């Protein structure tokens, strides 16, 4: 509590700064009324203006998400899917699942060609596209919690697409980098280049066809996407290129409202995403294991803590592979057991403080002896909160723009397991719960999470990063709760990741000292440096000053916290 009190005094002095800042200092962005933290400053500002106009946290999240579909095409989307966790100021909570579904023609063996696994089919083809869920899911959350008219939330995105927006250095570089990989798709090249030449920073990107699709969504709601002109353009593109999605698949898409996964950690309440995300269960399982250690005493970044956390990650990810998939297709998933304190105590007992365990394709018992997604966090003046993570799967998804409709399609089918029985030491998983089947949702790692304390909102967090997401969210929570960091420090701090297979402890370059690495190697960890892990955009509510503190992850150059 001491750090909270100290910061409450600092807050009282620093409250003048209510506008967006994007990292740099170790101070968070502060605001009294409401806040949006997102991967792109222009989209965050769209959300902030919705809050200022009296919109709810869901209104602001919906408007920011549509704006990101224009300004952050690598992951913001209408052609993908996502999850939104909502916590009302009254403590009620709901999880909105708008994950893509497998089309009716899907099957567990669909990624095999001549009996052999075909990675391109799985991730890089029209067959890799799942039935998009974003428009239906955002609309469903708005029906339950929206205050402003639907059109008001979509219109800023229509304007950004129609009138264009100026590309920052990082956005222009990202589009230039993906352009060669779009070359097979003429509509994609037309949408994201200047007649085939990459845009330069400072130039304006206009997306007129996307504006037309967004206008149909503004006018008709989900019908503007799942039926009529948009649906027939998608189905035509699929039929012409061997894809599976039909107009019937689109018309049948339904978002789900689910009970969130709940857990506790050192007195904090955790509210997170249930299946078809693995995020909430695996996060709560790892927190339960770690609750048994005095992490604070051992200190941030110490070898003993990195070891404990990595071993908790290893076990969490093995259980994820073994048990988790779409709950609608796996009715016997042991959710309560996996998230129980007793189960975690048993797992903790298998962690040798001096020795790394070994992972292998059949190692589910503990020794008995790539990419872009985008997360945004919102809190409104009533303290309703939204954690929203959406994705196209890889950066720019399938890289297929629907001709005439101007939006990118996901390649989310790549999140289904590769093929029955195909579990490999390099990380392919072939366990049954997450094999492709008609209408099934592919297992996700997206972990939009809300933390409360004594019934009151405390923290909103989430991240991109594929399987690393769950561990990035774990780090942000540990950094605040155990290591006393403010939210800005918590999202800045170096991260590491273990996902069971491959059996390696991946750490952000320069994130662990040579001494720490030597101590971890001596325990038997295989260490691998990586450039960067995740982009956690988080908000913490200072409980004493009742001030919102935003941390926009500096790993995304254009990320910003916009408060008022
Ligand atoms: O749902 C999932 O877990 C993945 N499709 C997310 C992909 C991702 O985060 C890529 N981003 N960096």
XYZ file of C-alpha atoms and ligand atoms in Angstrom, residues 83 99 277 320 370-374 391-395 412 415 442-446 463-467 469 556, ligand 1:
40
model
C -12.709 -10.734 -27.282
C -13.824 -15.216 -32.339
C -9.455 -18.261 -25.412
C -3.365 -25.444 -22.415
C 4.668 -14.674 -34.857
C 2.792 -11.134 -35.708
C 0.258 -8.600 -34.790
C -2.869 -8.247 -32.748
C -4.046 -5.164 -30.937
C -6.791 -9.819 -34.200
C -6.399 -10.880 -37.795
C -3.947 -13.547 -36.422
C -0.713 -12.571 -38.229
C 0.231 -9.020 -39.130
C -7.158 -17.261 -37.954
C -4.808 -21.110 -34.685
C -10.059 -21.873 -32.901
C -8.222 -21.709 -29.572
C -6.835 -18.267 -28.813
C -4.308 -16.843 -26.375
C -5.846 -13.373 -26.256
C -1.623 -7.528 -25.200
C -0.905 -8.909 -28.660
C 1.760 -11.557 -29.226
C 0.232 -14.954 -29.990
C 1.045 -17.462 -27.294
C 0.098 -12.830 -24.748
C 4.508 0.342 -30.386
O -5.837 -15.511 -30.973
C -4.631 -15.659 -30.843
O -4.120 -16.081 -29.842
C -3.698 -15.259 -31.984
N -4.388 -15.338 -33.250
C -3.170 -13.889 -31.716
C -2.130 -13.501 -32.746
C -1.260 -12.404 -32.262
O -1.328 -11.976 -31.157
C -0.252 -11.902 -33.203
N 0.355 -10.714 -32.609
N 1.288 -10.258 -32.308
